[in-house]
Amino acid sequence: MPVRELSVGQLSTRSGLPVSTLHYYEAEGLIRAERTAANHRRYPRAMLRRIAVIKAAQRLGLPLAVIRDAMAALPPDRAPTPAEWEAMSERWQAELDERIARMQTLRDHLSACIGCGCLSMENCPLYNDDDHLSEEGPGPRRLDPL
């Protein structure tokens, strides 16, 4: 008979995540646990699927705040259905496309830097003589135009 609930140690073993990460995910509302009479955490098996979704989204580079917002739309007591996962994926599409565009810009500018070996300040696309770009605001102005 399959185990319906997992201890935090079992969930850690099955998910490959440290117990501290599971506690953090729980505190952030990404996963949930019930408490036994002895105040031990017991996680429904569905939390394994939720954790897999969280990890997949993190591998895409999505911050936990974005993941949390998407997971908040799901019922807390079960894993996302394929249709719900597809809907979350569609919501993330624009953000992922934006990240890809920024990474391509960064790659293209860094190629020029690698080629010059940082010996030619006249041709460097990143060089900021006398910090004149500070007037445009914080951050890497030439690499991150947002």
mmCIF file of N, CA and C in Angstrom:
data_model
loop_
_atom_site.group_PDB
_atom_site.id
_atom_site.type_symbol
_atom_site.label_atom_id
_atom_site.label_comp_id
_atom_site.label_asym_id
_atom_site.label_seq_id
_atom_site.Cartn_x
_atom_site.Cartn_y
_atom_site.Cartn_z
ATOM 1 N N MET A 1 0.847 -1.178 0.000
ATOM 2 C CA MET A 1 0.000 0.000 0.000
ATOM 3 C C MET A 1 0.895 1.245 0.000
ATOM 4 N N PRO A 2 0.726 2.148 -0.981
ATOM 5 C CA PRO A 2 1.589 3.322 -1.054
ATOM 6 C C PRO A 2 1.364 4.271 0.121
ATOM 7 N N VAL A 3 2.432 4.926 0.507
ATOM 8 C CA VAL A 3 2.370 5.901 1.585
ATOM 9 C C VAL A 3 1.655 7.145 1.052
ATOM 10 N N ARG A 4 0.661 7.615 1.773
ATOM 11 C CA ARG A 4 -0.110 8.780 1.328
ATOM 12 C C ARG A 4 0.526 10.088 1.773
ATOM 13 N N GLU A 5 1.243 10.055 2.873
ATOM 14 C CA GLU A 5 1.886 11.255 3.380
ATOM 15 C C GLU A 5 3.358 10.969 3.633
ATOM 16 N N LEU A 6 4.165 12.008 3.486
ATOM 17 C CA LEU A 6 5.605 11.867 3.647
ATOM 18 C C LEU A 6 6.089 12.755 4.787
ATOM 19 N N SER A 7 7.050 12.246 5.530
ATOM 20 C CA SER A 7 7.702 13.088 6.529
ATOM 21 C C SER A 7 8.605 14.071 5.792
ATOM 22 N N VAL A 8 9.107 15.058 6.495
ATOM 23 C CA VAL A 8 9.984 16.033 5.851
ATOM 24 C C VAL A 8 11.257 15.347 5.360
ATOM 25 N N GLY A 9 11.745 14.355 6.094
ATOM 26 C CA GLY A 9 12.929 13.615 5.661
ATOM 27 C C GLY A 9 12.660 12.813 4.394
ATOM 28 N N GLN A 10 11.499 12.177 4.336
ATOM 29 C CA GLN A 10 11.139 11.414 3.136
ATOM 30 C C GLN A 10 10.962 12.349 1.934
ATOM 31 N N LEU A 11 10.318 13.487 2.159
ATOM 32 C CA LEU A 11 10.133 14.449 1.075
ATOM 33 C C LEU A 11 11.488 14.974 0.598
ATOM 34 N N SER A 12 12.392 15.191 1.529
ATOM 35 C CA SER A 12 13.736 15.642 1.188
ATOM 36 C C SER A 12 14.444 14.603 0.325
ATOM 37 N N THR A 13 14.369 13.358 0.728
ATOM 38 C CA THR A 13 15.009 12.281 -0.021
ATOM 39 C C THR A 13 14.409 12.150 -1.412
ATOM 40 N N ARG A 14 13.096 12.151 -1.494
ATOM 41 C CA ARG A 14 12.415 11.976 -2.785
ATOM 42 C C ARG A 14 12.607 13.160 -3.720
ATOM 43 N N SER A 15 12.659 14.371 -3.173
ATOM 44 C CA SER A 15 12.771 15.569 -4.011
ATOM 45 C C SER A 15 14.219 15.944 -4.300
ATOM 46 N N GLY A 16 15.141 15.468 -3.466
ATOM 47 C CA GLY A 16 16.539 15.837 -3.620
ATOM 48 C C GLY A 16 16.862 17.205 -3.054
ATOM 49 N N LEU A 17 15.937 17.769 -2.298
ATOM 50 C CA LEU A 17 16.142 19.092 -1.705
ATOM 51 C C LEU A 17 16.457 18.970 -0.222
ATOM 52 N N PRO A 18 17.254 19.865 0.299
ATOM 53 C CA PRO A 18 17.507 19.855 1.744
ATOM 54 C C PRO A 18 16.232 20.185 2.526
ATOM 55 N N VAL A 19 16.179 19.697 3.737
ATOM 56 C CA VAL A 19 15.036 19.960 4.609
ATOM 57 C C VAL A 19 14.833 21.461 4.777
ATOM 58 N N SER A 20 15.910 22.201 4.889
ATOM 59 C CA SER A 20 15.793 23.658 5.072
ATOM 60 C C SER A 20 15.090 24.311 3.879
ATOM 61 N N THR A 21 15.339 23.824 2.679
ATOM 62 C CA THR A 21 14.668 24.360 1.498
ATOM 63 C C THR A 21 13.178 24.052 1.541
ATOM 64 N N LEU A 22 12.833 22.844 1.964
ATOM 65 C CA LEU A 22 11.414 22.476 2.083
ATOM 66 C C LEU A 22 10.717 23.352 3.112
ATOM 67 N N HIS A 23 11.378 23.610 4.228
ATOM 68 C CA HIS A 23 10.793 24.494 5.237
ATOM 69 C C HIS A 23 10.605 25.901 4.667
ATOM 70 N N TYR A 24 11.591 26.347 3.894
ATOM 71 C CA TYR A 24 11.488 27.671 3.274
ATOM 72 C C TYR A 24 10.322 27.708 2.288
ATOM 73 N N TYR A 25 10.216 26.700 1.436
ATOM 74 C CA TYR A 25 9.100 26.643 0.491
ATOM 75 C C TYR A 25 7.764 26.658 1.225
ATOM 76 N N GLU A 26 7.699 25.956 2.338
ATOM 77 C CA GLU A 26 6.460 25.936 3.123
ATOM 78 C C GLU A 26 6.170 27.325 3.692
ATOM 79 N N ALA A 27 7.191 27.974 4.233
ATOM 80 C CA ALA A 27 7.014 29.317 4.801
ATOM 81 C C ALA A 27 6.584 30.317 3.727
ATOM 82 N N GLU A 28 7.042 30.093 2.492
ATOM 83 C CA GLU A 28 6.695 30.979 1.372
ATOM 84 C C GLU A 28 5.347 30.631 0.746
ATOM 85 N N GLY A 29 4.700 29.579 1.220
ATOM 86 C CA GLY A 29 3.389 29.200 0.703
ATOM 87 C C GLY A 29 3.424 28.411 -0.594
ATOM 88 N N LEU A 30 4.584 27.885 -0.948
ATOM 89 C CA LEU A 30 4.713 27.117 -2.190
ATOM 90 C C LEU A 30 4.248 25.670 -2.019
ATOM 91 N N ILE A 31 4.474 25.125 -0.837
ATOM 92 C CA ILE A 31 4.009 23.781 -0.503
ATOM 93 C C ILE A 31 3.357 23.854 0.864
ATOM 94 N N ARG A 32 2.659 22.785 1.244
ATOM 95 C CA ARG A 32 2.011 22.800 2.551
ATOM 96 C C ARG A 32 2.180 21.449 3.219
ATOM 97 N N ALA A 33 2.066 21.467 4.528
ATOM 98 C CA ALA A 33 2.150 20.245 5.325
ATOM 99 C C ALA A 33 1.057 20.272 6.380
ATOM 100 N N GLU A 34 0.638 19.104 6.760
ATOM 101 C CA GLU A 34 -0.251 18.952 7.909
ATOM 102 C C GLU A 34 0.631 18.666 9.116
ATOM 103 N N ARG A 35 0.105 18.834 10.286
ATOM 104 C CA ARG A 35 0.847 18.537 11.515
ATOM 105 C C ARG A 35 0.193 17.365 12.228
ATOM 106 N N THR A 36 1.032 16.472 12.742
ATOM 107 C CA THR A 36 0.525 15.349 13.530
ATOM 108 C C THR A 36 0.264 15.820 14.948
ATOM 109 N N ALA A 37 -0.277 14.935 15.769
ATOM 110 C CA ALA A 37 -0.513 15.262 17.183
ATOM 111 C C ALA A 37 0.803 15.610 17.879
ATOM 112 N N ALA A 38 1.897 15.021 17.401
ATOM 113 C CA ALA A 38 3.214 15.298 17.971
ATOM 114 C C ALA A 38 3.887 16.504 17.295
ATOM 115 N N ASN A 39 3.135 17.227 16.467
ATOM 116 C CA ASN A 39 3.587 18.428 15.769
ATOM 117 C C ASN A 39 4.654 18.151 14.706
ATOM 118 N N HIS A 40 4.655 16.939 14.152
ATOM 119 C CA HIS A 40 5.558 16.612 13.058
ATOM 120 C C HIS A 40 4.876 16.947 11.734
ATOM 121 N N ARG A 41 5.660 17.419 10.778
ATOM 122 C CA ARG A 41 5.119 17.737 9.464
ATOM 123 C C ARG A 41 4.836 16.455 8.690
ATOM 124 N N ARG A 42 3.727 16.442 7.973
ATOM 125 C CA ARG A 42 3.390 15.365 7.049
ATOM 126 C C ARG A 42 2.915 16.013 5.758
ATOM 127 N N TYR A 43 3.610 15.688 4.692
ATOM 128 C CA TYR A 43 3.332 16.290 3.389
ATOM 129 C C TYR A 43 2.539 15.322 2.518
ATOM 130 N N PRO A 44 1.468 15.801 1.899
ATOM 131 C CA PRO A 44 0.774 14.960 0.920
ATOM 132 C C PRO A 44 1.729 14.636 -0.234
ATOM 133 N N ARG A 45 1.591 13.460 -0.822
ATOM 134 C CA ARG A 45 2.465 13.060 -1.938
ATOM 135 C C ARG A 45 2.395 14.047 -3.100
ATOM 136 N N ALA A 46 1.283 14.744 -3.220
ATOM 137 C CA ALA A 46 1.141 15.724 -4.300
ATOM 138 C C ALA A 46 2.192 16.832 -4.208
ATOM 139 N N MET A 47 2.780 17.022 -3.039
ATOM 140 C CA MET A 47 3.798 18.062 -2.893
ATOM 141 C C MET A 47 5.040 17.731 -3.715
ATOM 142 N N LEU A 48 5.272 16.438 -3.996
ATOM 143 C CA LEU A 48 6.399 16.071 -4.859
ATOM 144 C C LEU A 48 6.245 16.687 -6.244
ATOM 145 N N ARG A 49 5.044 16.658 -6.785
ATOM 146 C CA ARG A 49 4.798 17.232 -8.106
ATOM 147 C C ARG A 49 4.922 18.747 -8.053
ATOM 148 N N ARG A 50 4.403 19.357 -6.992
ATOM 149 C CA ARG A 50 4.524 20.810 -6.858
ATOM 150 C C ARG A 50 5.994 21.215 -6.794
ATOM 151 N N ILE A 51 6.783 20.445 -6.067
ATOM 152 C CA ILE A 51 8.217 20.739 -5.967
ATOM 153 C C ILE A 51 8.874 20.584 -7.332
ATOM 154 N N ALA A 52 8.488 19.579 -8.095
ATOM 155 C CA ALA A 52 9.036 19.397 -9.439
ATOM 156 C C ALA A 52 8.711 20.603 -10.323
ATOM 157 N N VAL A 53 7.506 21.124 -10.205
ATOM 158 C CA VAL A 53 7.111 22.314 -10.971
ATOM 159 C C VAL A 53 7.949 23.512 -10.525
ATOM 160 N N ILE A 54 8.131 23.674 -9.234
ATOM 161 C CA ILE A 54 8.934 24.786 -8.703
ATOM 162 C C ILE A 54 10.353 24.700 -9.237
ATOM 163 N N LYS A 55 10.947 23.517 -9.167
ATOM 164 C CA LYS A 55 12.319 23.347 -9.628
ATOM 165 C C LYS A 55 12.435 23.573 -11.136
ATOM 166 N N ALA A 56 11.464 23.113 -11.901
ATOM 167 C CA ALA A 56 11.485 23.346 -13.354
ATOM 168 C C ALA A 56 11.432 24.846 -13.643
ATOM 169 N N ALA A 57 10.574 25.558 -12.939
ATOM 170 C CA ALA A 57 10.456 27.002 -13.141
ATOM 171 C C ALA A 57 11.738 27.721 -12.731
ATOM 172 N N GLN A 58 12.355 27.269 -11.640
ATOM 173 C CA GLN A 58 13.616 27.880 -11.223
ATOM 174 C C GLN A 58 14.713 27.633 -12.249
ATOM 175 N N ARG A 59 14.728 26.463 -12.837
ATOM 176 C CA ARG A 59 15.732 26.170 -13.866
ATOM 177 C C ARG A 59 15.558 27.064 -15.078
ATOM 178 N N LEU A 60 14.353 27.533 -15.300
ATOM 179 C CA LEU A 60 14.103 28.481 -16.391
ATOM 180 C C LEU A 60 14.548 29.888 -16.016
ATOM 181 N N GLY A 61 14.917 30.072 -14.753
ATOM 182 C CA GLY A 61 15.383 31.371 -14.293
ATOM 183 C C GLY A 61 14.304 32.232 -13.672
ATOM 184 N N LEU A 62 13.144 31.665 -13.422
ATOM 185 C CA LEU A 62 12.060 32.452 -12.836
ATOM 186 C C LEU A 62 12.283 32.624 -11.339
ATOM 187 N N PRO A 63 12.096 33.820 -10.829
ATOM 188 C CA PRO A 63 12.248 34.045 -9.389
ATOM 189 C C PRO A 63 11.099 33.411 -8.609
ATOM 190 N N LEU A 64 11.369 33.092 -7.350
ATOM 191 C CA LEU A 64 10.352 32.449 -6.510
ATOM 192 C C LEU A 64 9.086 33.282 -6.393
ATOM 193 N N ALA A 65 9.196 34.594 -6.424
ATOM 194 C CA ALA A 65 7.998 35.439 -6.320
ATOM 195 C C ALA A 65 7.056 35.184 -7.492
ATOM 196 N N VAL A 66 7.588 35.024 -8.686
ATOM 197 C CA VAL A 66 6.772 34.747 -9.866
ATOM 198 C C VAL A 66 6.162 33.347 -9.760
ATOM 199 N N ILE A 67 6.972 32.403 -9.302
ATOM 200 C CA ILE A 67 6.490 31.033 -9.130
ATOM 201 C C ILE A 67 5.387 30.993 -8.080
ATOM 202 N N ARG A 68 5.602 31.701 -6.977
ATOM 203 C CA ARG A 68 4.606 31.737 -5.900
ATOM 204 C C ARG A 68 3.278 32.293 -6.393
ATOM 205 N N ASP A 69 3.335 33.364 -7.184
ATOM 206 C CA ASP A 69 2.105 33.954 -7.719
ATOM 207 C C ASP A 69 1.348 32.947 -8.587
ATOM 208 N N ALA A 70 2.070 32.225 -9.408
ATOM 209 C CA ALA A 70 1.430 31.224 -10.271
ATOM 210 C C ALA A 70 0.869 30.073 -9.446
ATOM 211 N N MET A 71 1.612 29.619 -8.445
ATOM 212 C CA MET A 71 1.167 28.497 -7.618
ATOM 213 C C MET A 71 -0.014 28.894 -6.730
ATOM 214 N N ALA A 72 -0.135 30.177 -6.421
ATOM 215 C CA ALA A 72 -1.237 30.635 -5.568
ATOM 216 C C ALA A 72 -2.589 30.421 -6.235
ATOM 217 N N ALA A 73 -2.592 30.358 -7.551
ATOM 218 C CA ALA A 73 -3.845 30.146 -8.278
ATOM 219 C C ALA A 73 -4.290 28.681 -8.260
ATOM 220 N N LEU A 74 -3.424 27.804 -7.763
ATOM 221 C CA LEU A 74 -3.739 26.376 -7.729
ATOM 222 C C LEU A 74 -4.316 25.978 -6.383
ATOM 223 N N PRO A 75 -5.151 24.958 -6.355
ATOM 224 C CA PRO A 75 -5.592 24.445 -5.066
ATOM 225 C C PRO A 75 -4.382 23.926 -4.283
ATOM 226 N N PRO A 76 -4.304 24.214 -2.987
ATOM 227 C CA PRO A 76 -3.101 23.866 -2.225
ATOM 228 C C PRO A 76 -2.962 22.376 -1.900
ATOM 229 N N ASP A 77 -3.998 21.597 -2.135
ATOM 230 C CA ASP A 77 -3.976 20.209 -1.672
ATOM 231 C C ASP A 77 -3.689 19.183 -2.762
ATOM 232 N N ARG A 78 -3.269 19.657 -3.934
ATOM 233 C CA ARG A 78 -2.993 18.694 -4.994
ATOM 234 C C ARG A 78 -1.945 19.238 -5.954
ATOM 235 N N ALA A 79 -1.453 18.331 -6.780
ATOM 236 C CA ALA A 79 -0.469 18.711 -7.792
ATOM 237 C C ALA A 79 -1.166 19.420 -8.946
ATOM 238 N N PRO A 80 -0.434 20.257 -9.664
ATOM 239 C CA PRO A 80 -1.020 20.897 -10.845
ATOM 240 C C PRO A 80 -1.373 19.857 -11.909
ATOM 241 N N THR A 81 -2.475 20.069 -12.569
ATOM 242 C CA THR A 81 -2.859 19.213 -13.682
ATOM 243 C C THR A 81 -2.054 19.633 -14.909
ATOM 244 N N PRO A 82 -2.007 18.798 -15.936
ATOM 245 C CA PRO A 82 -1.313 19.218 -17.157
ATOM 246 C C PRO A 82 -1.868 20.530 -17.731
ATOM 247 N N ALA A 83 -3.165 20.723 -17.668
ATOM 248 C CA ALA A 83 -3.762 21.962 -18.177
ATOM 249 C C ALA A 83 -3.316 23.164 -17.336
ATOM 250 N N GLU A 84 -3.251 22.993 -16.023
ATOM 251 C CA GLU A 84 -2.792 24.090 -15.153
ATOM 252 C C GLU A 84 -1.317 24.401 -15.397
ATOM 253 N N TRP A 85 -0.507 23.362 -15.601
ATOM 254 C CA TRP A 85 0.909 23.573 -15.894
ATOM 255 C C TRP A 85 1.053 24.329 -17.221
ATOM 256 N N GLU A 86 0.240 23.977 -18.217
ATOM 257 C CA GLU A 86 0.289 24.661 -19.502
ATOM 258 C C GLU A 86 -0.095 26.134 -19.347
ATOM 259 N N ALA A 87 -1.120 26.404 -18.540
ATOM 260 C CA ALA A 87 -1.540 27.795 -18.307
ATOM 261 C C ALA A 87 -0.432 28.589 -17.618
ATOM 262 N N MET A 88 0.235 27.978 -16.631
ATOM 263 C CA MET A 88 1.358 28.656 -15.964
ATOM 264 C C MET A 88 2.468 28.921 -16.966
ATOM 265 N N SER A 89 2.762 27.945 -17.781
ATOM 266 C CA SER A 89 3.823 28.086 -18.781
ATOM 267 C C SER A 89 3.524 29.224 -19.743
ATOM 268 N N GLU A 90 2.293 29.341 -20.165
ATOM 269 C CA GLU A 90 1.912 30.418 -21.075
ATOM 270 C C GLU A 90 2.079 31.786 -20.420
ATOM 271 N N ARG A 91 1.746 31.890 -19.126
ATOM 272 C CA ARG A 91 1.916 33.166 -18.415
ATOM 273 C C ARG A 91 3.392 33.538 -18.314
ATOM 274 N N TRP A 92 4.255 32.532 -18.245
ATOM 275 C CA TRP A 92 5.687 32.788 -18.100
ATOM 276 C C TRP A 92 6.367 33.043 -19.441
ATOM 277 N N GLN A 93 5.701 32.785 -20.535
ATOM 278 C CA GLN A 93 6.313 32.879 -21.861
ATOM 279 C C GLN A 93 6.904 34.255 -22.127
ATOM 280 N N ALA A 94 6.162 35.322 -21.868
ATOM 281 C CA ALA A 94 6.646 36.678 -22.152
ATOM 282 C C ALA A 94 7.884 37.001 -21.319
ATOM 283 N N GLU A 95 7.860 36.637 -20.052
ATOM 284 C CA GLU A 95 9.023 36.905 -19.200
ATOM 285 C C GLU A 95 10.241 36.122 -19.681
ATOM 286 N N LEU A 96 10.031 34.889 -20.080
ATOM 287 C CA LEU A 96 11.141 34.084 -20.583
ATOM 288 C C LEU A 96 11.688 34.650 -21.890
ATOM 289 N N ASP A 97 10.810 35.096 -22.770
ATOM 290 C CA ASP A 97 11.256 35.703 -24.027
ATOM 291 C C ASP A 97 12.095 36.950 -23.757
ATOM 292 N N GLU A 98 11.677 37.745 -22.776
ATOM 293 C CA GLU A 98 12.428 38.949 -22.411
ATOM 294 C C GLU A 98 13.804 38.589 -21.860
ATOM 295 N N ARG A 99 13.857 37.578 -21.024
ATOM 296 C CA ARG A 99 15.138 37.129 -20.454
ATOM 297 C C ARG A 99 16.073 36.622 -21.549
ATOM 298 N N ILE A 100 15.512 35.877 -22.494
ATOM 299 C CA ILE A 100 16.323 35.352 -23.596
ATOM 300 C C ILE A 100 16.901 36.513 -24.406
ATOM 301 N N ALA A 101 16.088 37.521 -24.685
ATOM 302 C CA ALA A 101 16.564 38.680 -25.452
ATOM 303 C C ALA A 101 17.692 39.390 -24.705
ATOM 304 N N ARG A 102 17.544 39.562 -23.395
ATOM 305 C CA ARG A 102 18.604 40.213 -22.615
ATOM 306 C C ARG A 102 19.878 39.381 -22.613
ATOM 307 N N MET A 103 19.726 38.074 -22.508
ATOM 308 C CA MET A 103 20.901 37.201 -22.504
ATOM 309 C C MET A 103 21.603 37.223 -23.857
ATOM 310 N N GLN A 104 20.840 37.296 -24.948
ATOM 311 C CA GLN A 104 21.451 37.373 -26.269
ATOM 312 C C GLN A 104 22.208 38.686 -26.430
ATOM 313 N N THR A 105 21.650 39.771 -25.929
ATOM 314 C CA THR A 105 22.337 41.064 -25.981
ATOM 315 C C THR A 105 23.627 40.994 -25.172
ATOM 316 N N LEU A 106 23.547 40.443 -23.999
ATOM 317 C CA LEU A 106 24.740 40.291 -23.164
ATOM 318 C C LEU A 106 25.783 39.448 -23.878
ATOM 319 N N ARG A 107 25.368 38.334 -24.445
ATOM 320 C CA ARG A 107 26.288 37.459 -25.172
ATOM 321 C C ARG A 107 26.956 38.209 -26.309
ATOM 322 N N ASP A 108 26.172 38.960 -27.067
ATOM 323 C CA ASP A 108 26.717 39.673 -28.215
ATOM 324 C C ASP A 108 27.732 40.735 -27.791
ATOM 325 N N HIS A 109 27.473 41.422 -26.698
ATOM 326 C CA HIS A 109 28.408 42.440 -26.222
ATOM 327 C C HIS A 109 29.640 41.809 -25.609
ATOM 328 N N LEU A 110 29.480 40.713 -24.922
ATOM 329 C CA LEU A 110 30.632 40.068 -24.305
ATOM 330 C C LEU A 110 31.548 39.459 -25.347
ATOM 331 N N SER A 111 31.015 39.047 -26.479
ATOM 332 C CA SER A 111 31.859 38.517 -27.560
ATOM 333 C C SER A 111 32.873 39.569 -27.989
ATOM 334 N N ALA A 112 32.430 40.816 -28.085
ATOM 335 C CA ALA A 112 33.349 41.889 -28.467
ATOM 336 C C ALA A 112 34.407 42.086 -27.388
ATOM 337 N N CYS A 113 34.024 41.975 -26.133
ATOM 338 C CA CYS A 113 34.986 42.136 -25.036
ATOM 339 C C CYS A 113 36.022 41.024 -25.051
ATOM 340 N N ILE A 114 35.567 39.818 -25.248
ATOM 341 C CA ILE A 114 36.494 38.692 -25.265
ATOM 342 C C ILE A 114 37.470 38.856 -26.425
ATOM 343 N N GLY A 115 36.983 39.343 -27.557
ATOM 344 C CA GLY A 115 37.840 39.535 -28.722
ATOM 345 C C GLY A 115 38.897 40.604 -28.506
ATOM 346 N N CYS A 116 38.540 41.662 -27.783
ATOM 347 C CA CYS A 116 39.508 42.749 -27.612
ATOM 348 C C CYS A 116 40.468 42.480 -26.462
ATOM 349 N N GLY A 117 40.131 41.575 -25.587
ATOM 350 C CA GLY A 117 41.012 41.287 -24.465
ATOM 351 C C GLY A 117 41.111 42.432 -23.480
ATOM 352 N N CYS A 118 40.137 43.343 -23.496
ATOM 353 C CA CYS A 118 40.099 44.491 -22.583
ATOM 354 C C CYS A 118 41.342 45.376 -22.719
ATOM 355 N N LEU A 119 41.912 45.414 -23.926
ATOM 356 C CA LEU A 119 43.093 46.258 -24.145
ATOM 357 C C LEU A 119 42.757 47.542 -24.878
ATOM 358 N N SER A 120 41.564 47.629 -25.436
ATOM 359 C CA SER A 120 41.209 48.788 -26.244
ATOM 360 C C SER A 120 39.987 49.483 -25.651
ATOM 361 N N MET A 121 40.190 50.489 -24.859
ATOM 362 C CA MET A 121 39.079 51.204 -24.246
ATOM 363 C C MET A 121 38.294 52.024 -25.269
ATOM 364 N N GLU A 122 38.910 52.365 -26.395
ATOM 365 C CA GLU A 122 38.199 53.125 -27.411
ATOM 366 C C GLU A 122 37.101 52.303 -28.079
ATOM 367 N N ASN A 123 37.301 50.993 -28.181
ATOM 368 C CA ASN A 123 36.345 50.132 -28.867
ATOM 369 C C ASN A 123 35.466 49.322 -27.923
ATOM 370 N N CYS A 124 35.657 49.422 -26.641
ATOM 371 C CA CYS A 124 34.929 48.595 -25.668
ATOM 372 C C CYS A 124 33.467 49.061 -25.549
ATOM 373 N N PRO A 125 32.509 48.165 -25.818
ATOM 374 C CA PRO A 125 31.102 48.567 -25.715
ATOM 375 C C PRO A 125 30.631 48.752 -24.277
ATOM 376 N N LEU A 126 31.423 48.324 -23.317
ATOM 377 C CA LEU A 126 31.024 48.433 -21.921
ATOM 378 C C LEU A 126 31.703 49.593 -21.194
ATOM 379 N N TYR A 127 32.761 50.122 -21.776
ATOM 380 C CA TYR A 127 33.536 51.171 -21.127
ATOM 381 C C TYR A 127 32.671 52.392 -20.846
ATOM 382 N N ASN A 128 32.821 52.951 -19.661
ATOM 383 C CA ASN A 128 32.004 54.072 -19.197
ATOM 384 C C ASN A 128 32.939 55.171 -18.699
ATOM 385 N N ASP A 129 33.576 55.843 -19.626
ATOM 386 C CA ASP A 129 34.546 56.880 -19.298
ATOM 387 C C ASP A 129 33.926 57.954 -18.408
ATOM 388 N N ASP A 130 34.590 58.250 -17.301
ATOM 389 C CA ASP A 130 34.160 59.275 -16.339
ATOM 390 C C ASP A 130 32.760 59.031 -15.776
ATOM 391 N N ASP A 131 32.295 57.819 -15.824
ATOM 392 C CA ASP A 131 31.005 57.411 -15.244
ATOM 393 C C ASP A 131 29.841 58.266 -15.749
ATOM 394 N N HIS A 132 29.871 58.653 -17.007
ATOM 395 C CA HIS A 132 28.804 59.503 -17.567
ATOM 396 C C HIS A 132 27.459 58.773 -17.649
ATOM 397 N N LEU A 133 27.463 57.447 -17.648
ATOM 398 C CA LEU A 133 26.197 56.723 -17.716
ATOM 399 C C LEU A 133 25.426 56.746 -16.388
ATOM 400 N N SER A 134 26.075 57.189 -15.322
ATOM 401 C CA SER A 134 25.375 57.256 -14.030
ATOM 402 C C SER A 134 24.200 58.222 -14.086
ATOM 403 N N GLU A 135 24.254 59.170 -14.997
ATOM 404 C CA GLU A 135 23.160 60.133 -15.140
ATOM 405 C C GLU A 135 21.881 59.465 -15.657
ATOM 406 N N GLU A 136 22.010 58.291 -16.277
ATOM 407 C CA GLU A 136 20.854 57.570 -16.814
ATOM 408 C C GLU A 136 20.206 56.652 -15.779
ATOM 409 N N GLY A 137 20.846 56.480 -14.638
ATOM 410 C CA GLY A 137 20.272 55.636 -13.593
ATOM 411 C C GLY A 137 21.190 54.499 -13.203
ATOM 412 N N PRO A 138 20.769 53.705 -12.223
ATOM 413 C CA PRO A 138 21.629 52.627 -11.728
ATOM 414 C C PRO A 138 21.653 51.424 -12.674
ATOM 415 N N GLY A 139 22.655 50.608 -12.487
ATOM 416 C CA GLY A 139 22.737 49.352 -13.219
ATOM 417 C C GLY A 139 23.562 49.437 -14.480
ATOM 418 N N PRO A 140 23.738 48.298 -15.142
ATOM 419 C CA PRO A 140 24.522 48.248 -16.373
ATOM 420 C C PRO A 140 23.723 48.808 -17.538
ATOM 421 N N ARG A 141 23.872 50.072 -17.806
ATOM 422 C CA ARG A 141 23.041 50.792 -18.778
ATOM 423 C C ARG A 141 23.180 50.246 -20.200
ATOM 424 N N ARG A 142 24.350 49.838 -20.588
ATOM 425 C CA ARG A 142 24.539 49.383 -21.960
ATOM 426 C C ARG A 142 24.098 47.931 -22.153
ATOM 427 N N LEU A 143 24.144 47.145 -21.109
ATOM 428 C CA LEU A 143 23.783 45.746 -21.235
ATOM 429 C C LEU A 143 22.320 45.496 -20.860
ATOM 430 N N ASP A 144 21.773 46.349 -20.022
ATOM 431 C CA ASP A 144 20.411 46.127 -19.540
ATOM 432 C C ASP A 144 19.602 47.401 -19.774
ATOM 433 N N PRO A 145 19.073 47.564 -20.990
ATOM 434 C CA PRO A 145 18.400 48.820 -21.328
ATOM 435 C C PRO A 145 17.016 48.984 -20.687
ATOM 436 N N LEU A 146 16.614 48.057 -19.836
ATOM 437 C CA LEU A 146 15.273 48.153 -19.259
ATOM 438 C C LEU A 146 15.186 49.167 -18.170
#
